[in-house]
Short mmCIF file of C-alpha atoms and ligand atoms in Angstrom, two decimals:
data_model
loop_
_atom_site.label_atom_id
_atom_site.label_comp_id
_atom_site.label_asym_id
_atom_site.label_seq_id
_atom_site.Cartn_x
_atom_site.Cartn_y
_atom_site.Cartn_z
CA THR A 259 -17.95 -54.07 -83.54
CA ASP A 260 -18.01 -51.22 -86.02
CA ALA A 261 -15.79 -48.24 -85.44
CA ALA A 262 -17.38 -44.78 -85.22
CA PRO A 263 -17.31 -43.11 -88.67
CA GLY A 264 -13.88 -41.65 -89.33
CA PHE A 265 -12.28 -43.48 -86.42
CA PRO A 266 -10.14 -46.62 -86.35
CA GLN A 267 -11.02 -49.89 -84.67
CA PRO A 268 -9.39 -50.37 -81.25
CA THR A 269 -6.51 -52.85 -81.02
CA GLU A 270 -7.38 -56.46 -80.24
CA HIS A 271 -6.14 -57.47 -76.77
CA THR A 272 -6.36 -61.05 -75.49
CA GLN A 273 -6.14 -60.39 -71.69
CA LYS A 274 -3.75 -63.35 -71.66
CA ALA A 275 -1.58 -63.53 -68.53
CA TYR A 276 2.21 -63.69 -68.66
CA SER A 277 4.62 -64.37 -65.83
CA PRO A 278 5.37 -61.22 -63.81
CA THR A 279 9.02 -61.64 -64.82
CA ASP A 280 8.33 -62.03 -68.57
CA ASN A 281 9.51 -59.40 -70.99
CA PHE A 282 6.01 -58.53 -72.20
CA THR A 283 4.55 -55.05 -71.90
CA SER A 284 0.95 -54.50 -72.91
CA ARG A 285 0.21 -51.39 -74.93
CA TRP A 286 -2.45 -48.75 -74.53
CA THR A 287 -2.27 -47.99 -78.23
CA ARG A 288 -3.19 -44.93 -80.23
CA ALA A 289 -5.95 -47.02 -81.86
CA ASP A 290 -7.32 -47.70 -78.36
CA ALA A 291 -7.01 -44.13 -77.14
CA LYS A 292 -8.66 -42.78 -80.32
CA GLN A 293 -11.86 -44.42 -79.02
CA LEU A 294 -12.02 -41.58 -76.46
CA LYS A 295 -12.67 -38.98 -79.13
CA ALA A 296 -14.78 -41.50 -81.04
CA MET A 297 -17.32 -41.58 -78.20
CA SER A 298 -17.38 -37.80 -77.78
CA ASP A 299 -20.49 -36.09 -79.19
CA PRO A 300 -19.32 -33.75 -81.99
CA ASP A 301 -22.53 -31.71 -81.59
CA ALA A 302 -22.17 -31.01 -77.87
CA GLY A 303 -22.34 -27.23 -77.54
CA SER A 304 -20.50 -24.72 -75.42
CA ARG A 305 -20.22 -25.77 -71.74
CA GLU A 306 -21.93 -29.13 -72.34
CA ASN A 307 -20.37 -32.51 -71.60
CA SER A 308 -19.48 -34.33 -74.82
CA MET A 309 -18.63 -37.67 -73.18
CA PRO A 310 -21.04 -40.56 -72.40
CA THR A 311 -22.78 -40.01 -69.04
CA GLU A 312 -22.13 -43.62 -67.99
CA TYR A 313 -18.39 -42.90 -67.88
CA THR A 314 -18.69 -39.35 -66.51
CA MET A 315 -18.69 -38.27 -62.86
CA PRO A 316 -21.85 -36.29 -62.09
CA THR A 317 -21.27 -32.54 -61.90
CA VAL A 318 -20.02 -31.33 -58.52
CA SER A 319 -21.33 -28.06 -57.10
CA GLN A 320 -19.16 -25.07 -56.23
CA ASP A 321 -20.26 -24.89 -52.61
CA PHE A 322 -18.19 -27.88 -51.48
CA PRO A 323 -17.12 -28.13 -47.83
CA ASP A 324 -13.41 -28.02 -46.98
CA MET A 325 -12.27 -31.11 -45.07
CA SER A 326 -9.31 -29.39 -43.36
CA ASN A 327 -11.22 -26.31 -42.19
CA GLU A 328 -8.88 -24.12 -44.26
CA LYS A 329 -5.81 -25.52 -42.53
CA VAL A 330 -4.11 -26.96 -45.62
CA TRP A 331 -4.55 -27.58 -49.34
CA VAL A 332 -5.34 -31.27 -49.85
CA TRP A 333 -4.90 -33.30 -53.02
CA ASP A 334 -3.69 -36.90 -53.69
CA THR A 335 -5.04 -39.10 -50.87
CA TRP A 336 -4.63 -42.75 -49.95
CA PRO A 337 -6.09 -45.02 -47.26
CA LEU A 338 -4.33 -47.31 -44.79
CA ILE A 339 -4.37 -50.70 -46.51
CA ASP A 340 -3.19 -54.28 -46.26
CA GLU A 341 -1.53 -56.32 -49.01
CA ASN A 342 -4.95 -56.93 -50.63
CA ALA A 343 -5.95 -53.23 -50.66
CA ASN A 344 -8.46 -53.65 -47.81
CA GLN A 345 -8.87 -50.38 -45.91
CA TYR A 346 -8.44 -50.33 -42.15
CA SER A 347 -9.65 -48.49 -39.13
CA VAL A 348 -7.31 -48.81 -36.14
CA ASN A 349 -8.87 -49.04 -32.66
CA GLY A 350 -12.00 -47.33 -33.97
CA GLN A 351 -10.43 -44.58 -36.11
CA GLU A 352 -10.27 -44.42 -39.89
CA ILE A 353 -6.96 -43.00 -41.13
CA ILE A 354 -5.97 -41.49 -44.48
CA PHE A 355 -2.82 -39.89 -45.86
CA SER A 356 -2.89 -36.85 -48.14
CA LEU A 357 -0.49 -34.58 -49.91
CA VAL A 358 -0.92 -31.23 -48.16
CA ALA A 359 0.49 -27.73 -48.60
CA ASP A 360 0.27 -24.39 -46.87
CA ARG A 361 -2.83 -22.42 -47.89
CA LYS A 362 -0.68 -19.28 -48.23
CA LEU A 363 0.71 -20.82 -51.42
CA GLY A 364 -1.30 -20.67 -54.62
CA PHE A 365 -2.86 -24.08 -55.29
CA ASP A 366 -0.77 -24.47 -58.47
CA GLU A 367 2.46 -23.96 -56.51
CA ARG A 368 1.72 -27.01 -54.39
CA HIS A 369 3.91 -29.59 -56.14
CA GLN A 370 7.23 -28.10 -54.99
CA TYR A 371 6.03 -27.80 -51.38
CA ALA A 372 4.04 -30.99 -50.90
CA ARG A 373 4.16 -32.77 -47.56
CA ILE A 374 2.44 -35.99 -46.52
CA GLY A 375 -0.16 -35.26 -43.86
CA TYR A 376 -2.81 -37.45 -42.27
CA PHE A 377 -6.44 -37.25 -41.16
CA TYR A 378 -8.60 -39.43 -38.94
CA ARG A 379 -12.27 -39.84 -38.05
CA PRO A 380 -14.36 -42.30 -36.02
CA ALA A 381 -15.09 -45.51 -37.94
CA GLY A 382 -18.41 -47.14 -38.65
CA ILE A 383 -20.66 -44.10 -39.16
CA PRO A 384 -22.80 -44.11 -42.34
CA ALA A 385 -21.84 -41.31 -44.75
CA ASP A 386 -25.19 -39.53 -44.39
CA GLU A 387 -24.80 -39.31 -40.60
CA ARG A 388 -21.37 -37.70 -40.75
CA PRO A 389 -20.67 -33.96 -40.84
CA GLU A 390 -20.98 -32.64 -44.39
CA ASP A 391 -17.20 -32.26 -44.80
CA GLY A 392 -16.65 -35.98 -44.05
CA GLY A 393 -15.85 -35.40 -40.39
CA TRP A 394 -12.08 -35.69 -40.60
CA THR A 395 -9.63 -34.23 -38.09
CA TYR A 396 -6.32 -33.07 -39.52
CA GLY A 397 -3.52 -34.82 -37.59
CA GLY A 398 -0.59 -32.88 -39.04
CA GLN A 399 2.44 -33.91 -41.08
CA VAL A 400 3.93 -37.39 -40.91
CA PHE A 401 7.59 -36.33 -41.08
CA ASP A 402 9.55 -33.71 -39.18
CA GLU A 403 11.18 -31.17 -41.51
CA GLY A 404 14.51 -32.44 -42.86
CA VAL A 405 13.90 -36.17 -42.56
CA THR A 406 12.99 -36.90 -46.19
CA GLY A 407 15.83 -34.78 -47.65
CA LYS A 408 18.57 -36.93 -46.18
CA ILE A 409 18.59 -39.56 -48.93
CA PHE A 410 19.89 -37.12 -51.56
CA GLU A 411 23.66 -37.12 -52.06
CA ASP A 412 23.48 -33.58 -53.44
CA GLN A 413 22.18 -31.55 -50.52
CA SER A 414 22.07 -28.29 -52.51
CA PHE A 415 18.37 -28.74 -53.36
CA THR A 416 16.15 -25.67 -53.20
CA HIS A 417 12.87 -27.57 -52.76
CA GLN A 418 12.49 -30.94 -51.11
CA THR A 419 9.07 -32.43 -51.43
CA GLN A 420 7.06 -35.58 -50.68
CA TRP A 421 4.86 -36.94 -53.43
CA SER A 422 2.32 -39.73 -53.55
CA GLY A 423 2.51 -43.30 -52.43
CA SER A 424 0.61 -45.83 -50.36
CA ALA A 425 0.51 -47.03 -46.75
CA ARG A 426 0.53 -50.63 -45.49
CA VAL A 427 -0.49 -51.48 -41.94
CA SER A 428 0.46 -54.66 -40.01
CA LYS A 429 -1.52 -56.29 -37.20
CA ASN A 430 0.73 -54.73 -34.55
CA GLY A 431 0.15 -51.20 -35.84
CA GLU A 432 3.37 -50.86 -37.80
CA ILE A 433 2.94 -48.73 -40.92
CA LYS A 434 5.11 -49.01 -44.00
CA LEU A 435 4.75 -45.71 -45.82
CA PHE A 436 5.84 -46.00 -49.45
CA PHE A 437 6.17 -42.60 -51.10
CA THR A 438 7.99 -40.51 -53.66
CA ASP A 439 10.92 -38.49 -52.33
CA VAL A 440 11.76 -35.55 -54.57
CA ALA A 441 14.48 -32.86 -54.70
CA PHE A 442 14.43 -29.81 -56.98
CA TYR A 443 17.52 -27.76 -57.80
CA ARG A 444 16.45 -24.33 -59.01
CA ASP A 445 17.76 -20.81 -59.39
CA LYS A 446 16.07 -17.73 -58.00
CA ASP A 447 13.87 -17.46 -61.10
CA GLY A 448 12.54 -20.96 -60.57
CA GLN A 449 14.53 -22.50 -63.45
CA ASP A 450 16.10 -25.92 -62.94
CA VAL A 451 19.90 -25.66 -62.59
CA LYS A 452 19.91 -29.43 -62.72
CA PRO A 453 17.06 -31.91 -63.27
CA TYR A 454 14.81 -32.75 -60.39
CA ASP A 455 15.50 -36.05 -58.64
CA SER A 456 12.54 -38.35 -57.92
CA ARG A 457 13.01 -41.60 -56.00
CA ILE A 458 10.73 -44.28 -54.58
CA ALA A 459 11.26 -44.56 -50.83
CA LEU A 460 10.01 -46.24 -47.66
CA SER A 461 9.66 -45.04 -44.09
CA VAL A 462 8.45 -47.32 -41.30
CA GLY A 463 6.60 -46.00 -38.26
CA HIS A 464 3.80 -46.82 -35.89
CA VAL A 465 0.18 -45.79 -35.38
CA HIS A 466 -1.27 -44.99 -31.94
CA SER A 467 -5.01 -44.79 -32.00
CA ASN A 468 -7.79 -44.60 -29.44
CA LYS A 469 -11.11 -42.81 -28.83
CA LYS A 470 -9.31 -39.48 -28.41
CA GLY A 471 -7.43 -39.48 -31.70
CA VAL A 472 -4.51 -40.76 -33.72
CA LYS A 473 -0.78 -40.17 -33.45
CA LEU A 474 1.99 -41.43 -35.70
CA THR A 475 5.50 -42.05 -34.38
CA GLY A 476 8.81 -43.32 -35.66
CA PHE A 477 8.80 -41.89 -39.17
CA ASN A 478 12.29 -40.49 -38.68
CA LYS A 479 14.26 -42.54 -41.21
CA VAL A 480 13.85 -42.98 -44.94
CA LYS A 481 15.14 -45.91 -46.98
CA GLU A 482 15.58 -45.29 -50.69
CA LEU A 483 14.11 -48.22 -52.66
CA LEU A 484 14.34 -47.42 -56.37
CA GLN A 485 15.78 -44.86 -58.77
CA ALA A 486 14.84 -44.84 -62.45
CA ASP A 487 17.31 -47.12 -64.22
CA GLY A 488 17.32 -45.74 -67.77
CA LYS A 489 16.72 -49.30 -69.08
CA ASN A 490 13.06 -49.94 -68.39
CA TYR A 491 12.30 -46.61 -66.78
CA GLN A 492 13.41 -43.30 -68.23
CA ASN A 493 15.83 -41.35 -66.06
CA ALA A 494 16.88 -37.71 -65.76
CA ALA A 495 19.79 -38.16 -68.18
CA GLN A 496 17.30 -39.20 -70.88
CA ASN A 497 14.70 -36.57 -70.05
CA SER A 498 14.96 -33.94 -67.34
CA TYR A 499 11.14 -34.04 -67.09
CA TYR A 500 10.98 -37.79 -66.54
CA ASN A 501 8.14 -39.17 -64.40
CA PHE A 502 9.04 -41.76 -61.78
CA ARG A 503 6.80 -41.93 -58.74
CA ASP A 504 3.64 -43.09 -56.91
CA PRO A 505 4.43 -46.59 -55.51
CA PHE A 506 1.52 -48.96 -54.69
CA THR A 507 2.32 -52.42 -53.24
CA PHE A 508 0.21 -55.59 -53.27
CA VAL A 509 0.33 -59.38 -53.32
CA ASP A 510 -0.93 -61.64 -56.06
CA PRO A 511 -2.72 -64.92 -55.18
CA ALA A 512 -1.18 -66.42 -58.33
CA HIS A 513 2.33 -65.86 -56.90
CA PRO A 514 2.16 -66.55 -53.17
CA GLY A 515 5.00 -65.20 -51.05
CA GLU A 516 5.89 -62.36 -53.42
CA THR A 517 5.14 -58.66 -52.97
CA TYR A 518 4.88 -56.42 -56.01
CA MET A 519 4.78 -52.70 -56.60
CA VAL A 520 3.31 -50.71 -59.46
CA PHE A 521 4.42 -47.13 -60.05
CA GLU A 522 4.39 -44.36 -62.66
CA GLY A 523 7.27 -44.34 -65.13
CA ASN A 524 8.15 -43.35 -68.68
CA SER A 525 9.51 -45.55 -71.45
CA ALA A 526 13.31 -45.43 -71.28
CA MET A 527 14.14 -43.52 -74.46
CA ASP A 528 16.00 -40.25 -74.92
CA ARG A 529 13.47 -37.43 -75.03
CA ASP A 530 14.76 -36.10 -78.33
CA ASP A 531 15.02 -39.30 -80.28
CA ALA A 532 12.18 -41.34 -78.83
CA LYS A 533 10.33 -43.36 -81.47
CA CYS A 534 7.00 -45.13 -81.41
CA THR A 535 6.40 -48.35 -83.32
CA ALA A 536 3.60 -49.87 -85.36
CA GLU A 537 2.68 -51.88 -82.22
CA ASP A 538 2.37 -48.66 -80.20
CA LEU A 539 -0.06 -47.38 -82.84
CA GLY A 540 -1.92 -50.70 -82.78
CA TYR A 541 -3.95 -50.34 -86.00
CA ARG A 542 -5.51 -53.49 -87.34
CA GLU A 543 -4.63 -54.94 -90.70
CA GLY A 544 -6.43 -53.00 -93.45
CA GLU A 545 -7.39 -50.09 -91.16
CA THR A 546 -8.42 -47.13 -93.29
CA ASN A 547 -8.53 -44.58 -90.48
CA GLY A 548 -5.03 -45.25 -89.22
CA GLU A 549 -1.77 -43.31 -89.31
CA THR A 550 1.72 -44.23 -90.42
CA VAL A 551 4.54 -44.65 -87.95
CA GLU A 552 6.37 -41.84 -89.71
CA GLN A 553 3.42 -39.43 -89.39
CA VAL A 554 3.14 -40.12 -85.69
CA ASN A 555 6.87 -39.90 -85.02
CA ASN A 556 7.02 -36.55 -86.83
CA SER A 557 4.01 -35.13 -84.99
CA GLY A 558 5.59 -34.50 -81.59
CA ALA A 559 3.63 -37.40 -80.08
CA THR A 560 6.93 -39.04 -79.09
CA TYR A 561 7.24 -36.64 -76.14
CA GLN A 562 4.40 -38.55 -74.47
CA ILE A 563 5.68 -41.99 -73.49
CA GLY A 564 4.18 -42.91 -70.12
CA ASN A 565 4.35 -46.37 -68.64
CA VAL A 566 3.26 -48.30 -65.58
CA GLY A 567 6.20 -49.96 -63.89
CA LEU A 568 6.43 -53.19 -61.95
CA ALA A 569 8.92 -54.08 -59.21
CA ARG A 570 9.27 -57.10 -56.93
CA ALA A 571 10.41 -57.18 -53.31
CA LYS A 572 13.60 -59.12 -52.63
CA ASN A 573 13.01 -59.49 -48.88
CA LYS A 574 10.14 -59.85 -46.40
CA ALA A 575 10.85 -56.46 -44.83
CA LEU A 576 10.13 -54.89 -48.25
CA THR A 577 13.30 -52.82 -48.02
CA GLU A 578 15.00 -54.31 -51.13
CA TRP A 579 13.37 -54.24 -54.57
CA GLU A 580 14.16 -55.15 -58.15
CA PHE A 581 12.70 -53.76 -61.34
CA LEU A 582 10.72 -55.92 -63.72
CA PRO A 583 9.71 -54.70 -67.20
CA PRO A 584 6.76 -52.27 -67.31
CA ILE A 585 3.29 -53.87 -67.42
CA LEU A 586 1.78 -51.15 -69.62
CA SER A 587 3.15 -48.55 -71.99
CA ALA A 588 1.33 -45.56 -73.43
CA ASN A 589 3.88 -44.57 -76.06
CA CYS A 590 2.64 -41.69 -78.23
CA VAL A 591 -0.58 -41.80 -76.14
CA THR A 592 0.06 -39.97 -72.84
CA ASP A 593 3.04 -38.84 -70.81
CA GLN A 594 1.52 -39.46 -67.41
CA THR A 595 0.10 -42.72 -66.10
CA GLU A 596 -0.02 -41.54 -62.49
CA ARG A 597 -0.89 -43.28 -59.23
CA PRO A 598 -1.33 -46.76 -60.74
CA GLN A 599 -3.02 -49.42 -58.62
CA ILE A 600 -4.04 -53.06 -59.03
CA TYR A 601 -7.64 -53.93 -58.15
CA MET A 602 -8.72 -57.56 -58.13
CA GLN A 603 -12.28 -58.76 -58.68
CA ASP A 604 -13.91 -61.97 -59.94
CA GLY A 605 -10.51 -63.46 -60.76
CA LYS A 606 -9.65 -60.50 -62.99
CA TYR A 607 -6.86 -57.95 -62.52
CA TYR A 608 -7.76 -54.32 -63.08
CA LEU A 609 -5.03 -51.77 -63.53
CA PHE A 610 -6.23 -48.24 -62.81
CA THR A 611 -4.16 -45.11 -63.46
CA ILE A 612 -4.95 -41.40 -63.70
CA SER A 613 -4.17 -39.12 -66.62
CA HIS A 614 -4.67 -35.45 -67.42
CA ARG A 615 -6.26 -34.13 -70.62
CA SER A 616 -3.14 -31.99 -71.07
CA THR A 617 -0.71 -34.90 -71.06
CA PHE A 618 -2.21 -36.76 -74.05
CA ALA A 619 -0.07 -36.86 -77.19
CA THR A 620 -0.74 -34.96 -80.41
CA GLY A 621 -3.77 -36.52 -82.10
CA ILE A 622 -5.17 -38.04 -78.89
CA ASP A 623 -7.72 -36.38 -76.63
CA GLY A 624 -9.59 -37.47 -73.53
CA PRO A 625 -10.82 -36.11 -70.21
CA GLU A 626 -9.10 -35.73 -66.85
CA GLY A 627 -9.89 -39.00 -65.17
CA VAL A 628 -9.05 -42.51 -64.14
CA TYR A 629 -8.32 -45.02 -66.86
CA GLY A 630 -8.71 -48.78 -66.46
CA PHE A 631 -7.41 -51.97 -68.06
CA VAL A 632 -8.41 -55.59 -67.41
CA GLY A 633 -6.43 -58.79 -67.79
CA ASN A 634 -5.95 -62.28 -66.42
CA GLY A 635 -2.79 -61.46 -64.42
CA ILE A 636 -0.74 -58.56 -63.17
CA ARG A 637 1.20 -58.83 -66.42
CA SER A 638 -1.20 -59.48 -69.24
CA ASP A 639 -2.30 -58.21 -72.61
CA TYR A 640 -4.53 -55.68 -70.90
CA GLN A 641 -7.86 -54.81 -72.50
CA PRO A 642 -8.65 -51.09 -72.05
CA LEU A 643 -12.09 -50.74 -70.40
CA ASN A 644 -15.19 -49.25 -72.00
CA ARG A 645 -15.34 -49.64 -75.78
CA GLY A 646 -11.63 -50.31 -75.89
CA SER A 647 -10.83 -46.72 -74.90
CA GLY A 648 -9.46 -47.12 -71.37
CA LEU A 649 -11.69 -44.44 -69.84
CA ALA A 650 -13.10 -45.67 -66.52
CA LEU A 651 -14.35 -42.38 -65.04
CA GLY A 652 -13.82 -38.90 -66.46
CA SER A 653 -14.73 -35.43 -65.35
CA PRO A 654 -17.47 -33.81 -67.48
CA THR A 655 -15.59 -32.37 -70.45
CA ASN A 656 -16.25 -31.06 -73.91
CA LEU A 657 -13.65 -32.44 -76.30
CA ASN A 658 -14.92 -30.07 -79.04
CA PHE A 659 -13.26 -27.20 -77.22
CA ALA A 660 -9.81 -26.50 -75.81
CA ALA A 661 -9.20 -27.25 -72.14
CA GLY A 662 -7.58 -24.11 -70.83
CA THR A 663 -6.03 -24.71 -67.43
CA PRO A 664 -7.32 -25.14 -63.88
CA PHE A 665 -6.41 -21.49 -63.27
CA ALA A 666 -7.92 -20.28 -66.57
CA PRO A 667 -10.51 -22.71 -67.97
CA ASP A 668 -11.44 -22.31 -71.62
CA TYR A 669 -14.57 -20.15 -72.10
CA ASN A 670 -16.52 -23.01 -73.69
CA GLN A 671 -15.60 -25.71 -71.21
CA HIS A 672 -18.01 -27.54 -68.98
CA PRO A 673 -17.70 -26.23 -65.38
CA GLY A 674 -16.78 -29.73 -64.23
CA GLN A 675 -13.80 -30.39 -66.49
CA PHE A 676 -11.29 -29.92 -63.64
CA GLN A 677 -13.68 -30.91 -60.83
CA ALA A 678 -11.85 -34.13 -60.00
CA TYR A 679 -8.40 -35.61 -60.30
CA SER A 680 -6.16 -38.19 -58.69
CA HIS A 681 -8.88 -40.78 -58.41
CA TYR A 682 -8.23 -43.81 -56.23
CA VAL A 683 -10.43 -46.89 -56.64
CA MET A 684 -11.42 -48.44 -53.30
CA PRO A 685 -13.01 -51.77 -52.32
CA GLY A 686 -16.51 -52.16 -53.77
CA GLY A 687 -15.73 -49.81 -56.67
CA LEU A 688 -15.88 -46.62 -54.58
CA VAL A 689 -13.73 -43.85 -56.04
CA GLN A 690 -12.33 -40.84 -54.19
CA SER A 691 -10.63 -37.86 -55.84
CA PHE A 692 -9.70 -34.26 -55.07
CA ILE A 693 -11.26 -31.07 -56.40
CA ASP A 694 -8.96 -28.93 -58.56
CA THR A 695 -11.24 -26.25 -60.09
CA ILE A 696 -15.02 -26.00 -60.39
CA GLY A 697 -16.74 -23.50 -62.63
CA THR A 698 -16.53 -21.69 -65.92
CA LYS A 699 -13.93 -19.19 -67.12
CA ASP A 700 -15.88 -16.26 -65.68
CA ASN A 701 -16.82 -17.91 -62.39
CA PHE A 702 -14.67 -20.63 -60.91
CA VAL A 703 -13.34 -21.66 -57.50
CA ARG A 704 -10.26 -23.70 -56.66
CA GLY A 705 -10.61 -26.91 -54.64
CA GLY A 706 -7.80 -28.26 -52.52
CA THR A 707 -10.06 -30.72 -50.71
CA LEU A 708 -11.57 -34.10 -51.51
CA GLY A 709 -14.67 -34.25 -53.66
CA PRO A 710 -17.69 -36.52 -53.29
CA THR A 711 -17.03 -40.24 -53.44
CA VAL A 712 -18.67 -42.03 -56.37
CA LYS A 713 -19.22 -45.69 -57.14
CA LEU A 714 -18.27 -47.60 -60.26
CA ASN A 715 -19.99 -50.81 -61.27
CA ILE A 716 -17.02 -52.81 -62.48
CA LYS A 717 -17.74 -55.93 -64.49
CA GLY A 718 -15.77 -57.67 -67.22
CA ASP A 719 -14.33 -55.03 -69.49
CA SER A 720 -16.64 -52.23 -68.41
CA ALA A 721 -16.93 -49.75 -65.55
CA THR A 722 -19.95 -47.45 -65.32
CA VAL A 723 -21.07 -44.81 -62.85
CA ASP A 724 -23.65 -46.09 -60.36
CA TYR A 725 -26.27 -43.34 -60.40
CA ASN A 726 -28.18 -45.12 -57.60
CA TYR A 727 -25.32 -44.44 -55.22
CA GLY A 728 -25.58 -41.34 -53.00
CA ASP A 729 -27.43 -38.38 -54.44
CA ASN A 730 -27.81 -39.23 -58.15
CA GLY A 731 -24.38 -40.78 -58.13
CA LEU A 732 -22.59 -38.41 -55.77
CA GLY A 733 -21.83 -39.85 -52.33
CA GLY A 734 -20.41 -38.17 -49.23
CA TRP A 735 -17.65 -35.58 -49.45
CA ALA A 736 -14.25 -37.06 -48.62
CA ASP A 737 -15.89 -40.38 -47.83
CA ILE A 738 -13.17 -43.01 -47.47
CA PRO A 739 -14.69 -45.80 -45.38
CA ALA A 740 -12.69 -48.67 -43.90
CA ASN A 741 -13.87 -52.17 -44.82
CA ARG A 742 -11.72 -53.84 -42.12
CA GLU A 743 -11.07 -53.21 -38.43
CA LEU A 744 -7.76 -53.53 -36.65
CA LYS A 745 -8.00 -53.69 -32.86
CA ASN A 746 -4.68 -54.10 -31.11
CA SER A 747 -3.36 -52.96 -27.76
CA LYS A 748 0.06 -52.45 -29.37
CA ALA A 749 -1.49 -49.71 -31.52
CA VAL A 750 -2.86 -47.60 -28.64
C1 FRU B 913 0.53 -31.07 -63.41
C2 FRU B 913 1.70 -31.96 -63.04
C3 FRU B 913 1.39 -33.12 -62.12
C4 FRU B 913 2.77 -33.49 -61.66
C5 FRU B 913 3.41 -32.15 -61.47
C6 FRU B 913 4.87 -32.13 -61.74
O1 FRU B 913 -0.09 -30.49 -62.33
O2 FRU B 913 2.22 -32.44 -64.26
O3 FRU B 913 0.71 -34.16 -62.72
O4 FRU B 913 2.76 -34.20 -60.47
O5 FRU B 913 2.72 -31.26 -62.34
O6 FRU B 913 5.46 -30.91 -61.34
C1 FRU B 914 -1.10 -36.61 -59.13
C2 FRU B 914 0.36 -36.26 -58.93
C3 FRU B 914 1.17 -37.48 -58.55
C4 FRU B 914 2.31 -36.87 -57.80
C5 FRU B 914 1.67 -35.69 -57.09
C6 FRU B 914 2.56 -34.49 -56.98
O1 FRU B 914 -1.96 -35.57 -58.86
O2 FRU B 914 0.84 -35.65 -60.09
O3 FRU B 914 1.61 -38.21 -59.66
O4 FRU B 914 2.84 -37.80 -56.88
O5 FRU B 914 0.52 -35.36 -57.85
O6 FRU B 914 1.90 -33.42 -56.42
#
């Protein structure tokens, strides 16, 4: 394939599978990520989308319903799953977990105050017969105050918060809630007096579900599972803004009896002397639109060194874990490869992860969205989806103009640029995400609730928006349907 004029060719990736324990990390290279800008229309005018429509979520309207009836801000959300990512209803109720925060806080203050809450709704009702807001009932917070702070040796934290994870249900109604347990140590001006502390943790409880509603019990202990090691995963000593979070567990038919976890990490280099290599750049031999390693390393791009981590359980109870090398690095590409998940289809392994426009490195640009990679195993030489770029589904964005922020969008930006984030890919290619901001600089509203579910047609190394799904591609608001039923008298 020919590269777009002025742009490099993407890196060649074989999709070859390696053993999960091998020391091989696939690279989302700069040559790959440059394909994002390469497919952006340089003539797209003010407030137009510059990205291909087949990879862009249709524009969401400002008059969205709020799924919590103004009770809480809602953002990152995950379903109740089994080891193969099937989504369950329990005794007739669908159940989801969300990060929630008090609506008295500004939406941008949410990260330091996040709590895991849950919602439920009756199962088996088609999306178009449900109430417009998805029909969820807010069940409250999973943990009592104080429970998740106990794992920190230094109890002088000023903010103790619960970040994203995933939830596994067993036949008897036991739930293993994997999440990110975080402590901040700040002064009265909000400055860190010591780096924040982010750990991957597990709490085990039980679901009680019947026609009347859903209750969760037993989430009163937390077991710490993993702390960033500084060898494969950057720690606070190397970078006080390290990213280490968002556990997602699964099994792999190629390795029966093992349970794995993917999570967000950073490459384990010191922030101030991180270096990217020729392999991280990934330019082909003879590339005329490339860059030198020196140029890139002097550009500030070395502050963006995200990776997707892999860990393996050491026991059946999933309470002991060991690190394996990362399965993907995005050195000098992006700093955040958040909420990674493994999605299996047609014998292929898809790695999905979300990234912000603002976390791309110098010289790389792309929309807020979910990025995807395909290979022949959980550890493989992953091929970035869609023209080698990695973009699976982006929010409508104009890469010819600056982004601004969710609280002050750039004047020329498309009203949808911050309409969706924290996408989670569900069985059948359905994708749910939350609304951050919708509208232009002079007229925007903040979200804090789930947006409309969309559907991706995933095949080989491409993923495209299914415009036949829902209303021109937009399905029900906050539609997270179960594809499996669990009926058990122990879970009443
Ligand atoms: C931007 C962000 C999130 C991250 C948080 C850390 O909103 O970088 O992606 O979870 O802030 O405070
Ligand atoms: C994604 C994210 C996650 C993190 C959470 C914190 O939106 O940044 O990576 O767990 O939000 O609020």
